[in-house]
Short mmCIF file of C-alpha atoms and ligand atoms in Angstrom, two decimals:
data_model
loop_
_atom_site.label_atom_id
_atom_site.label_comp_id
_atom_site.label_asym_id
_atom_site.label_seq_id
_atom_site.Cartn_x
_atom_site.Cartn_y
_atom_site.Cartn_z
CA MET H 200 19.38 33.46 -23.25
CA ASP H 201 18.49 32.91 -19.50
CA GLU H 202 15.32 34.31 -17.82
CA LEU H 203 16.01 37.58 -15.28
CA VAL H 204 14.37 35.38 -12.84
CA ARG H 205 15.79 31.79 -12.00
CA VAL H 206 14.84 30.65 -8.33
CA ARG H 207 14.82 27.55 -6.84
CA PHE H 208 13.84 24.84 -4.06
CA ALA H 209 16.46 22.83 -3.19
CA PRO H 210 15.17 20.27 -0.33
CA SER H 211 17.46 17.86 1.50
CA PRO H 212 15.79 14.56 0.99
CA THR H 213 16.34 13.70 4.72
CA GLY H 214 12.76 13.08 5.65
CA LYS H 215 9.26 13.81 4.60
CA LEU H 216 8.66 17.13 2.62
CA HIS H 217 7.65 19.69 5.87
CA PHE H 218 4.96 22.17 5.27
CA GLY H 219 7.21 24.58 6.11
CA SER H 220 9.56 23.76 3.39
CA ALA H 221 6.53 23.14 1.24
CA ARG H 222 5.60 27.16 2.03
CA THR H 223 9.16 28.06 0.92
CA ALA H 224 8.43 26.01 -2.57
CA LEU H 225 5.10 27.96 -3.04
CA PHE H 226 6.93 31.19 -2.44
CA ASN H 227 9.45 30.40 -4.81
CA TYR H 228 7.15 29.32 -7.14
CA LEU H 229 4.87 32.51 -6.98
CA PHE H 230 7.94 34.48 -7.39
CA ALA H 231 9.04 32.78 -10.26
CA LYS H 232 5.14 32.89 -12.11
CA LYS H 233 5.18 36.57 -11.34
CA PHE H 234 7.96 37.85 -13.21
CA GLY H 235 7.38 34.91 -15.76
CA GLY H 236 10.62 33.55 -14.52
CA LYS H 237 11.77 29.60 -14.05
CA PHE H 238 11.20 27.54 -11.06
CA VAL H 239 13.94 24.85 -10.48
CA LEU H 240 13.53 21.77 -8.29
CA ARG H 241 17.12 20.71 -7.21
CA ILE H 242 17.65 17.70 -4.73
CA GLU H 243 20.00 18.32 -2.31
CA ASP H 244 21.04 14.38 -1.40
CA SER H 245 24.60 15.24 -1.03
CA ASP H 246 24.49 14.18 2.78
CA LYS H 247 24.76 10.05 1.50
CA VAL H 248 24.38 8.93 5.09
CA ARG H 249 20.95 10.84 5.78
CA SER H 250 19.30 11.49 2.27
CA THR H 251 16.70 8.14 1.20
CA PRO H 252 15.07 7.59 -1.73
CA GLU H 253 11.46 7.84 -0.16
CA SER H 254 12.12 10.82 1.16
CA GLU H 255 12.89 12.27 -2.28
CA ILE H 256 9.52 10.43 -3.57
CA ASP H 257 7.64 12.31 -0.83
CA ILE H 258 8.83 15.38 -1.79
CA LEU H 259 7.71 15.01 -5.29
CA GLU H 260 4.59 13.64 -4.17
CA GLY H 261 4.00 16.15 -2.21
CA LEU H 262 4.91 19.20 -4.74
CA SER H 263 2.75 17.66 -7.42
CA TRP H 264 -0.25 17.32 -5.08
CA LEU H 265 0.13 21.30 -4.62
CA GLY H 266 0.33 21.61 -7.82
CA LEU H 267 3.67 23.29 -7.96
CA SER H 268 5.03 22.02 -11.28
CA TRP H 269 8.72 22.82 -11.73
CA ASP H 270 10.48 23.63 -15.06
CA GLU H 271 13.15 21.70 -14.51
CA GLY H 272 14.44 19.31 -12.07
CA PRO H 273 14.97 15.46 -11.42
CA MET H 274 12.37 13.72 -14.75
CA SER H 275 12.05 17.40 -16.20
CA ASP H 276 15.76 18.28 -17.07
CA GLY H 277 16.64 21.49 -18.13
CA ARG H 278 19.97 23.09 -19.30
CA TYR H 279 21.57 23.12 -15.79
CA GLY H 280 20.87 19.75 -14.70
CA PRO H 281 21.57 17.08 -13.26
CA TYR H 282 19.23 18.07 -10.48
CA ARG H 283 20.41 15.80 -8.15
CA GLN H 284 23.52 16.67 -6.10
CA SER H 285 24.37 13.07 -5.75
CA GLU H 286 24.69 13.22 -9.28
CA ARG H 287 27.02 16.19 -9.70
CA ALA H 288 30.44 14.62 -7.99
CA GLU H 289 31.94 15.69 -11.40
CA ILE H 290 31.18 19.02 -11.38
CA TYR H 291 31.80 19.54 -7.75
CA LYS H 292 35.53 18.13 -7.92
CA GLU H 293 36.66 21.08 -9.88
CA PHE H 294 35.69 23.44 -7.47
CA ILE H 295 36.89 21.46 -4.84
CA ASP H 296 40.56 21.29 -6.17
CA ARG H 297 40.16 25.17 -6.89
CA MET H 298 39.60 25.59 -3.24
CA ALA H 299 42.06 22.86 -1.96
CA GLU H 300 44.99 24.45 -3.68
CA SER H 301 43.49 28.53 -2.91
CA LYS H 302 45.41 30.44 -0.21
CA ASP H 303 41.44 31.16 0.87
CA ALA H 304 41.04 27.78 2.41
CA TYR H 305 43.46 25.20 4.01
CA TYR H 306 43.69 21.43 5.24
CA CYS H 307 42.38 20.23 8.28
CA PHE H 308 43.52 17.49 10.74
CA CYS H 309 41.69 17.98 13.51
CA SER H 310 39.40 14.71 14.69
CA GLN H 311 35.56 15.00 15.94
CA GLU H 312 36.69 14.19 19.33
CA GLU H 313 39.53 16.99 19.44
CA LEU H 314 36.71 19.44 17.92
CA ALA H 315 34.09 18.55 20.70
CA GLU H 316 36.71 19.15 23.23
CA GLU H 317 37.79 22.71 22.24
CA ARG H 318 33.88 23.29 21.94
CA GLU H 319 33.19 22.37 25.85
CA LYS H 320 35.86 24.34 26.69
CA GLN H 321 34.85 27.40 25.17
CA GLU H 322 31.47 26.88 26.89
CA LYS H 323 32.80 26.34 30.28
CA ALA H 324 34.51 29.41 29.26
CA HIS H 325 31.17 31.25 28.72
CA GLN H 326 32.53 31.57 25.28
CA MET H 327 31.04 31.48 21.57
CA PRO H 328 31.64 28.34 20.26
CA LYS H 329 34.41 28.93 17.18
CA TYR H 330 37.14 26.71 15.24
CA SER H 331 40.33 27.92 16.65
CA GLY H 332 42.31 27.83 13.82
CA LYS H 333 44.54 25.44 14.75
CA CYS H 334 45.66 23.82 11.72
CA ARG H 335 45.65 27.00 9.74
CA GLY H 336 49.45 27.09 10.42
CA LEU H 337 50.09 23.63 9.04
CA SER H 338 53.64 24.04 6.64
CA GLU H 339 53.58 21.59 3.88
CA SER H 340 56.08 19.26 5.30
CA ASP H 341 53.29 19.22 8.38
CA ILE H 342 50.51 18.29 6.10
CA ALA H 343 52.62 15.74 4.18
CA GLY H 344 53.81 14.26 7.24
CA LEU H 345 50.16 14.05 8.43
CA THR H 346 49.01 12.58 5.64
CA LYS H 347 51.75 9.73 5.45
CA GLU H 348 50.59 8.95 8.71
CA GLY H 349 47.11 8.02 7.00
CA LYS H 350 45.09 11.24 8.77
CA LYS H 351 42.62 12.23 5.98
CA PRO H 352 42.30 15.86 6.21
CA ALA H 353 39.26 18.03 5.64
CA ILE H 354 39.18 21.64 4.04
CA ARG H 355 38.12 24.80 5.90
CA PHE H 356 37.61 27.79 4.56
CA LYS H 357 39.47 30.78 6.43
CA VAL H 358 36.86 33.57 7.45
CA SER H 359 38.78 37.01 7.76
CA ASP H 360 37.63 39.31 10.46
CA GLU H 361 35.37 41.63 8.28
CA VAL H 362 31.93 42.64 8.45
CA ILE H 363 29.59 41.38 5.65
CA GLU H 364 26.55 43.24 4.76
CA PHE H 365 24.06 42.54 2.25
CA ASP H 366 20.22 43.51 1.26
CA ASP H 367 18.12 40.88 2.01
CA LEU H 368 15.09 40.78 0.06
CA ILE H 369 12.73 40.52 2.92
CA LYS H 370 14.56 41.56 6.16
CA GLY H 371 16.21 44.33 4.56
CA PRO H 372 19.76 45.41 5.36
CA MET H 373 22.02 42.78 7.42
CA LYS H 374 25.23 42.75 8.69
CA PHE H 375 27.63 40.45 9.85
CA ASP H 376 30.85 40.80 12.05
CA MET H 377 32.50 37.63 10.59
CA SER H 378 35.05 37.40 13.65
CA LEU H 379 32.37 35.44 15.51
CA PHE H 380 32.11 32.94 12.89
CA GLY H 381 35.45 30.19 13.06
CA ASP H 382 36.94 29.10 9.97
CA PHE H 383 34.39 26.44 8.00
CA VAL H 384 34.44 22.98 6.93
CA ILE H 385 33.85 23.29 3.57
CA VAL H 386 34.99 19.33 2.21
CA GLY H 387 34.43 16.84 4.84
CA SER H 388 37.43 14.42 5.46
CA ASP H 389 35.97 11.63 3.20
CA GLY H 390 36.26 14.25 -0.01
CA ASN H 391 32.87 15.10 0.25
CA PRO H 392 31.90 18.67 -0.65
CA LEU H 393 29.24 19.87 2.62
CA PHE H 394 26.12 21.90 1.85
CA LEU H 395 27.42 25.31 2.26
CA LEU H 396 29.68 24.78 -0.64
CA THR H 397 27.54 22.25 -3.33
CA ASN H 398 24.99 24.71 -2.06
CA LEU H 399 26.32 27.81 -4.20
CA ILE H 400 28.15 26.37 -6.74
CA ASP H 401 24.69 24.34 -8.06
CA ASP H 402 22.87 28.25 -7.51
CA SER H 403 25.76 29.79 -9.57
CA LEU H 404 26.12 26.76 -12.14
CA MET H 405 22.28 27.15 -12.33
CA LYS H 406 22.22 30.48 -13.04
CA ILE H 407 19.79 31.08 -9.83
CA SER H 408 18.93 34.89 -9.27
CA HIS H 409 17.14 34.91 -6.24
CA VAL H 410 17.56 32.57 -3.42
CA LEU H 411 14.11 32.67 -1.00
CA ARG H 412 14.89 30.36 2.05
CA ALA H 413 13.75 30.03 5.40
CA GLU H 414 15.29 32.17 8.24
CA ASP H 415 17.25 29.24 9.46
CA HIS H 416 20.19 29.71 6.80
CA LEU H 417 20.09 33.01 7.86
CA SER H 418 23.82 33.01 9.15
CA ASN H 419 25.13 30.72 6.43
CA THR H 420 24.48 33.42 3.88
CA PRO H 421 27.47 35.67 4.89
CA LYS H 422 29.75 32.24 4.87
CA GLN H 423 28.40 31.91 1.14
CA LEU H 424 28.90 35.20 0.07
CA LEU H 425 32.55 35.01 1.19
CA LEU H 426 32.73 31.62 -0.60
CA PHE H 427 31.23 33.23 -4.12
CA LYS H 428 34.17 36.03 -3.65
CA ALA H 429 36.57 33.80 -3.28
CA LEU H 430 35.44 31.47 -6.08
CA GLY H 431 35.21 34.54 -8.23
CA LEU H 432 31.49 33.71 -9.01
CA MET H 433 28.41 35.97 -8.74
CA ALA H 434 26.01 35.70 -5.95
CA PRO H 435 22.07 35.82 -6.45
CA GLU H 436 20.08 37.98 -4.25
CA TYR H 437 18.88 36.17 -0.74
CA GLY H 438 15.75 36.65 1.01
CA HIS H 439 15.23 34.51 4.03
CA LEU H 440 10.98 33.68 4.78
CA PRO H 441 10.21 34.30 8.36
CA LEU H 442 9.79 31.43 11.07
CA ILE H 443 6.75 29.77 11.19
CA LEU H 444 5.76 29.78 15.04
CA ASN H 445 2.66 28.20 17.26
CA PRO H 446 -0.07 30.49 18.43
CA ASP H 447 1.74 30.59 21.58
CA LYS H 448 5.02 31.45 20.30
CA SER H 449 6.48 28.37 20.69
CA LYS H 450 8.72 27.07 17.77
CA ILE H 451 7.19 24.50 15.46
CA SER H 452 8.54 21.15 16.51
CA LYS H 453 8.10 17.50 14.33
CA ARG H 454 7.10 16.18 18.02
CA LYS H 455 4.29 18.68 18.72
CA ASN H 456 3.15 19.81 15.35
CA PRO H 457 1.63 17.93 12.62
CA ALA H 458 4.45 18.53 10.18
CA SER H 459 4.68 16.08 7.06
CA LEU H 460 2.64 17.75 3.92
CA THR H 461 1.85 14.44 2.51
CA GLU H 462 1.16 12.58 6.16
CA ASP H 463 -0.13 15.19 8.22
CA PHE H 464 -2.40 17.12 5.52
CA ARG H 465 -2.73 15.86 2.50
CA ASP H 466 -3.89 12.04 4.42
CA LYS H 467 -6.13 14.04 6.59
CA GLY H 468 -8.15 14.87 4.48
CA TYR H 469 -6.64 19.08 3.45
CA LEU H 470 -7.18 20.11 0.14
CA PRO H 471 -4.41 21.12 -2.12
CA GLU H 472 -6.32 24.00 -2.66
CA ALA H 473 -6.55 24.79 1.08
CA MET H 474 -2.85 23.90 1.56
CA ILE H 475 -1.68 26.44 -0.98
CA ASN H 476 -4.38 29.42 0.16
CA PHE H 477 -3.50 28.77 3.97
CA MET H 478 0.82 28.47 3.50
CA ALA H 479 0.46 31.58 0.73
CA LEU H 480 -0.76 33.47 4.31
CA LEU H 481 1.86 32.16 6.61
CA GLY H 482 4.05 35.28 6.09
CA TRP H 483 2.30 37.15 2.94
CA HIS H 484 -0.13 39.33 3.96
CA PRO H 485 -2.44 40.85 1.16
CA ALA H 486 -2.82 44.38 1.10
CA ASN H 487 -7.01 43.64 2.01
CA ASP H 488 -8.66 41.70 4.06
CA LYS H 489 -9.05 38.89 1.42
CA GLU H 490 -8.65 35.46 2.80
CA ILE H 491 -9.14 33.16 -0.30
CA PHE H 492 -6.98 33.32 -2.74
CA SER H 493 -6.59 30.23 -5.57
CA LEU H 494 -3.14 29.59 -6.94
CA GLY H 495 -3.76 31.61 -9.92
CA ASP H 496 -4.95 34.79 -8.02
CA LEU H 497 -1.56 34.08 -6.09
CA GLU H 498 0.52 34.18 -9.48
CA THR H 499 -0.49 37.39 -9.80
CA GLU H 500 -1.11 38.80 -6.55
CA PHE H 501 2.11 37.52 -4.48
CA SER H 502 4.89 40.20 -3.70
CA LEU H 503 8.01 40.14 -1.40
CA ASP H 504 7.46 43.79 -0.41
CA LYS H 505 4.26 41.99 1.54
CA VAL H 506 6.17 39.22 3.34
CA SER H 507 6.67 39.72 6.73
CA LYS H 508 9.83 40.30 8.64
CA SER H 509 8.61 38.62 11.76
CA PRO H 510 6.97 35.27 12.22
CA ALA H 511 3.98 33.57 11.08
CA ILE H 512 2.03 32.17 12.69
CA PHE H 513 0.37 28.46 12.24
CA ASP H 514 -2.80 28.70 13.27
CA ILE H 515 -4.46 25.06 12.64
CA GLN H 516 -8.23 26.65 13.08
CA ARG H 517 -7.53 28.82 9.70
CA LEU H 518 -7.15 26.25 7.67
CA ASP H 519 -9.98 24.08 9.30
CA TYR H 520 -11.82 27.47 8.49
CA ILE H 521 -9.95 27.66 4.80
CA ASN H 522 -10.49 23.74 3.76
CA GLY H 523 -14.21 24.02 5.09
CA TYR H 524 -14.48 26.67 2.55
CA TYR H 525 -12.77 24.78 -0.53
CA ILE H 526 -15.13 21.44 0.45
CA ARG H 527 -18.04 23.71 0.58
CA GLN H 528 -16.89 25.01 -3.15
CA LYS H 529 -16.91 21.59 -4.83
CA LYS H 530 -19.22 19.92 -7.02
CA ILE H 531 -21.14 17.01 -5.13
CA GLY H 532 -19.70 14.28 -7.40
CA ASP H 533 -16.13 15.91 -7.18
CA LEU H 534 -16.53 15.77 -3.31
CA ALA H 535 -17.73 12.01 -3.61
CA ASN H 536 -14.77 10.62 -4.79
CA LEU H 537 -12.26 12.84 -2.81
CA CYS H 538 -14.13 11.23 0.03
CA LEU H 539 -14.50 7.50 -0.98
CA PRO H 540 -10.48 6.69 -0.41
CA PHE H 541 -11.28 7.88 3.12
CA MET H 542 -14.31 6.01 3.38
CA GLU H 543 -12.24 2.73 2.66
CA LYS H 544 -9.88 3.13 5.22
CA CYS H 545 -12.18 4.25 8.12
CA ASN H 546 -15.29 2.92 7.12
CA PRO H 547 -14.66 -0.18 4.51
CA ALA H 548 -18.48 -2.08 5.12
CA ALA H 549 -19.61 1.74 4.12
CA PHE H 550 -16.95 2.26 1.39
CA ILE H 551 -18.63 -1.13 -0.28
CA GLU H 552 -22.16 0.05 0.17
CA ALA H 553 -21.42 3.70 -1.04
CA GLN H 554 -19.71 2.24 -4.22
CA ALA H 555 -22.70 -0.28 -5.35
CA LYS H 556 -25.29 2.62 -4.71
CA PRO H 557 -23.23 6.07 -5.95
CA GLU H 558 -26.63 8.10 -6.03
CA TYR H 559 -26.94 7.48 -2.42
CA LEU H 560 -23.28 8.35 -1.78
CA LEU H 561 -24.19 11.64 -3.39
CA GLN H 562 -26.96 12.40 -1.36
CA ALA H 563 -25.32 11.57 1.81
CA VAL H 564 -22.28 13.55 1.10
CA SER H 565 -24.76 16.71 0.20
CA MET H 566 -26.15 16.33 3.47
CA VAL H 567 -22.95 17.25 5.13
CA GLN H 568 -20.86 19.17 2.76
CA GLU H 569 -21.82 22.21 4.91
CA ARG H 570 -20.26 20.99 7.88
CA MET H 571 -17.31 19.48 6.39
CA LYS H 572 -13.95 20.49 7.36
CA ARG H 573 -12.08 17.79 6.38
CA LEU H 574 -12.55 14.84 4.19
CA ASP H 575 -11.65 12.28 6.54
CA GLU H 576 -14.77 13.42 8.72
CA ILE H 577 -16.36 11.72 6.30
CA CYS H 578 -16.84 8.36 8.12
CA GLU H 579 -18.13 10.38 11.54
CA LEU H 580 -20.31 12.53 9.52
CA THR H 581 -22.12 9.92 7.14
CA HIS H 582 -21.89 6.82 9.13
CA TYR H 583 -25.66 6.39 9.97
CA PHE H 584 -25.96 6.43 6.16
CA PHE H 585 -24.42 2.71 5.86
CA GLY H 586 -24.89 -0.48 7.44
CA ASN H 587 -27.17 -1.25 10.15
CA ASP H 588 -26.71 -0.99 13.77
CA LEU H 589 -26.20 2.32 15.46
CA ASN H 590 -24.40 2.58 18.59
CA TYR H 591 -26.38 5.23 20.96
CA ASP H 592 -27.78 5.13 24.91
CA ALA H 593 -31.41 4.94 24.97
CA GLU H 594 -31.39 8.19 27.53
CA LEU H 595 -30.31 10.30 24.26
CA LEU H 596 -34.06 9.51 22.25
CA VAL H 597 -35.66 11.45 24.96
CA PRO H 598 -36.22 15.08 25.36
CA LYS H 599 -35.82 16.74 28.58
CA ASN H 600 -38.61 16.70 31.19
CA ALA H 601 -40.32 13.69 29.32
CA LYS H 602 -40.88 9.97 29.95
CA LYS H 603 -39.26 7.08 28.38
CA SER H 604 -42.42 5.16 28.12
CA ASP H 605 -44.47 8.35 26.55
CA ILE H 606 -41.52 8.32 23.66
CA ALA H 607 -41.73 4.75 22.73
CA ASN H 608 -45.68 5.18 22.18
CA TYR H 609 -45.45 8.16 20.10
CA LEU H 610 -42.92 6.32 17.75
CA LYS H 611 -45.06 3.66 17.75
CA ALA H 612 -47.56 5.93 16.16
CA GLY H 613 -45.12 7.60 14.26
CA LEU H 614 -44.25 4.20 12.86
CA ALA H 615 -47.54 3.41 12.33
CA GLU H 616 -48.50 6.53 10.25
CA LEU H 617 -44.83 6.29 8.48
CA GLN H 618 -45.45 2.20 7.42
CA GLU H 619 -48.59 3.72 5.18
CA ILE H 620 -46.43 6.02 3.22
CA GLU H 621 -46.12 4.44 -0.54
CA ILE H 622 -44.15 7.74 -1.83
CA PHE H 623 -40.71 8.43 0.78
CA GLY H 624 -40.34 11.75 -0.52
CA PRO H 625 -39.63 15.18 2.35
CA ASP H 626 -42.85 16.65 1.40
CA ASN H 627 -45.21 13.95 2.13
CA LEU H 628 -43.38 12.94 5.31
CA GLU H 629 -43.60 16.35 6.70
CA LYS H 630 -47.36 16.09 5.75
CA THR H 631 -47.72 13.25 8.13
CA LEU H 632 -45.38 13.34 10.44
CA ILE H 633 -46.79 16.95 11.41
CA GLY H 634 -50.22 15.36 11.16
CA THR H 635 -49.48 12.93 14.00
CA VAL H 636 -48.10 15.43 16.14
CA ALA H 637 -51.49 17.22 15.99
CA LYS H 638 -53.34 13.43 16.37
CA LEU H 639 -50.80 13.04 19.74
CA LYS H 640 -51.28 16.46 20.75
CA ILE H 641 -47.89 16.75 21.81
CA THR H 642 -45.14 18.97 20.68
CA ASN H 643 -42.75 18.53 17.30
CA GLY H 644 -40.31 18.26 19.54
CA GLU H 645 -41.39 15.05 21.37
CA LEU H 646 -42.09 13.32 17.99
CA LEU H 647 -39.09 14.69 15.64
CA TRP H 648 -36.11 14.76 18.14
CA PRO H 649 -36.45 11.17 18.99
CA ILE H 650 -37.05 10.00 15.39
CA ARG H 651 -33.85 12.12 14.56
CA VAL H 652 -31.73 10.35 16.63
CA ALA H 653 -33.09 7.13 16.13
CA LEU H 654 -32.30 7.53 12.45
CA THR H 655 -28.36 8.95 13.19
CA GLY H 656 -27.59 8.06 16.85
CA GLU H 657 -26.26 11.61 17.05
CA LYS H 658 -27.70 14.76 18.20
CA ALA H 659 -27.01 16.77 15.69
CA SER H 660 -27.85 15.83 12.21
CA PRO H 661 -29.36 17.10 9.19
CA GLY H 662 -33.39 17.93 9.04
CA VAL H 663 -35.39 14.93 9.97
CA PHE H 664 -37.73 14.79 6.89
CA GLU H 665 -34.33 14.46 4.52
CA LEU H 666 -33.23 12.21 6.51
CA LEU H 667 -35.91 9.82 6.11
CA SER H 668 -36.25 10.39 2.63
CA VAL H 669 -32.72 9.51 1.58
CA LEU H 670 -32.28 6.78 4.10
CA GLY H 671 -35.31 5.76 2.53
CA LYS H 672 -38.24 3.55 3.84
CA GLU H 673 -36.90 0.31 5.15
CA ARG H 674 -34.09 1.20 6.51
CA SER H 675 -35.73 4.56 8.41
CA LEU H 676 -38.74 1.96 9.62
CA LYS H 677 -36.12 -0.70 10.92
CA ARG H 678 -33.99 2.15 13.23
CA ILE H 679 -37.07 3.72 14.23
CA GLN H 680 -38.42 0.33 15.70
CA ASP H 681 -34.86 -0.41 17.02
CA ALA H 682 -35.30 2.94 19.00
CA ILE H 683 -38.68 1.59 20.51
CA THR H 684 -37.00 -1.55 21.47
CA LYS H 685 -34.31 0.39 23.23
CA LEU H 686 -36.61 2.24 24.90
CA GLU H 687 -38.58 -0.90 26.02
CA LYS H 688 -35.66 -2.92 27.37
N1 LIG T 985 19.27 22.05 1.40
C1 LIG T 985 18.46 23.37 2.22
C2 LIG T 985 17.34 22.85 2.99
O1 LIG T 985 16.82 22.09 2.54
C3 LIG T 985 18.42 24.34 1.02
C4 LIG T 985 18.95 25.33 1.68
C5 LIG T 985 18.50 26.56 0.65
O2 LIG T 985 17.27 26.64 0.14
O3 LIG T 985 19.46 26.94 0.02
O4 LIG T 985 17.31 23.39 4.27
#
């Protein structure tokens, strides 16, 4: 027997997996888990021109990276496969034939040019664009004649003037006046069935119980409900997920926003657990103020009645905050391993050194873990642990109201003391340098600030004693010497 809950994610592989679509996948996955149901992945590649194998690979990769494993789908066939629409032509054929013969649909010979002209006229007259129904009344002999001329017809579904009502699982009661919709094409003039038709045939044959999809599909639902009725098939329940908007309420657009899950999020150093957590909160409002949810937590806590009807706001700062949280939870070895591929890209020399000295890498990563928000910040945050030359202005070495020449002298004194230290550990270093400060009768800042800049070239960095100790004697002394040279130039 089939499970009571069977949901599906049905992406069209016409580009990289959009993070909004990934949210749709997540909500379906969670809904299935919550009710012990099945999560089906169906690749809707019926649009042969726009679908590409690369896009499908990106979708599968993105879902796998997030850990959203599907129970049935390409490569894990279930009872209702194949799960790629391009492999289901035989299945659709029967339905196409049925619609061609049915009184609910008719052949339409209108060309794209004619349809465009009709639309233009309607727009000029400030009317809603709607197909005029010109081919509705074609007789058998008209059709035979046009076919003889070599014209290839589309199949259009007849929309009757009725009101379609349904209870949306998220938005509540919905009502559509179908007299505003024109008759719509379900099979193109090339003989290929269109999205509205294949999508519902598959939902029906794959025994999908609930369809959770993006709000942009809301107006497709009454059309599909009419088609279900015409084909004598049982419709699933529908729920439409709220739109995702920018903080200024503008629509998320591919040009303005990072959109690809793999390219703009995974490859920028966001962790899958952070993406899951962040995407769940795009529309779903848990009862309490809790903000951190693992996939496991969500599987039990998620519920549709807490999904908002109004748009969700995409706030990248919230994502950075959540990502930072998960980065801080990582064991240092795991975090270092996650950072390495980023380092390989942004600083190949550092990558080579880090690979040769894994312990050193661990120390460097542990010193910046607290501050890291994304894995791709690894180079920026740890560059001074690697290589020799730092690039900074001499002015940075000089605290406010201090003189360059004095700072050079303090650094020389510090350098001389550091040279004597055998065990370059934080405690020894602190004792020695605080002693130097006392001898010079200066403030801590007058010596420790320039040393810290000499070691890192940065204004902000971890504590100076830990830094010296991790960088080691040789590198530290060289950097301090370089700073003195810079000051004396
Ligand atoms: N292939 C459609 C899309 O990617 C699926 C719509 C649906 O979930 O019904 O938008």
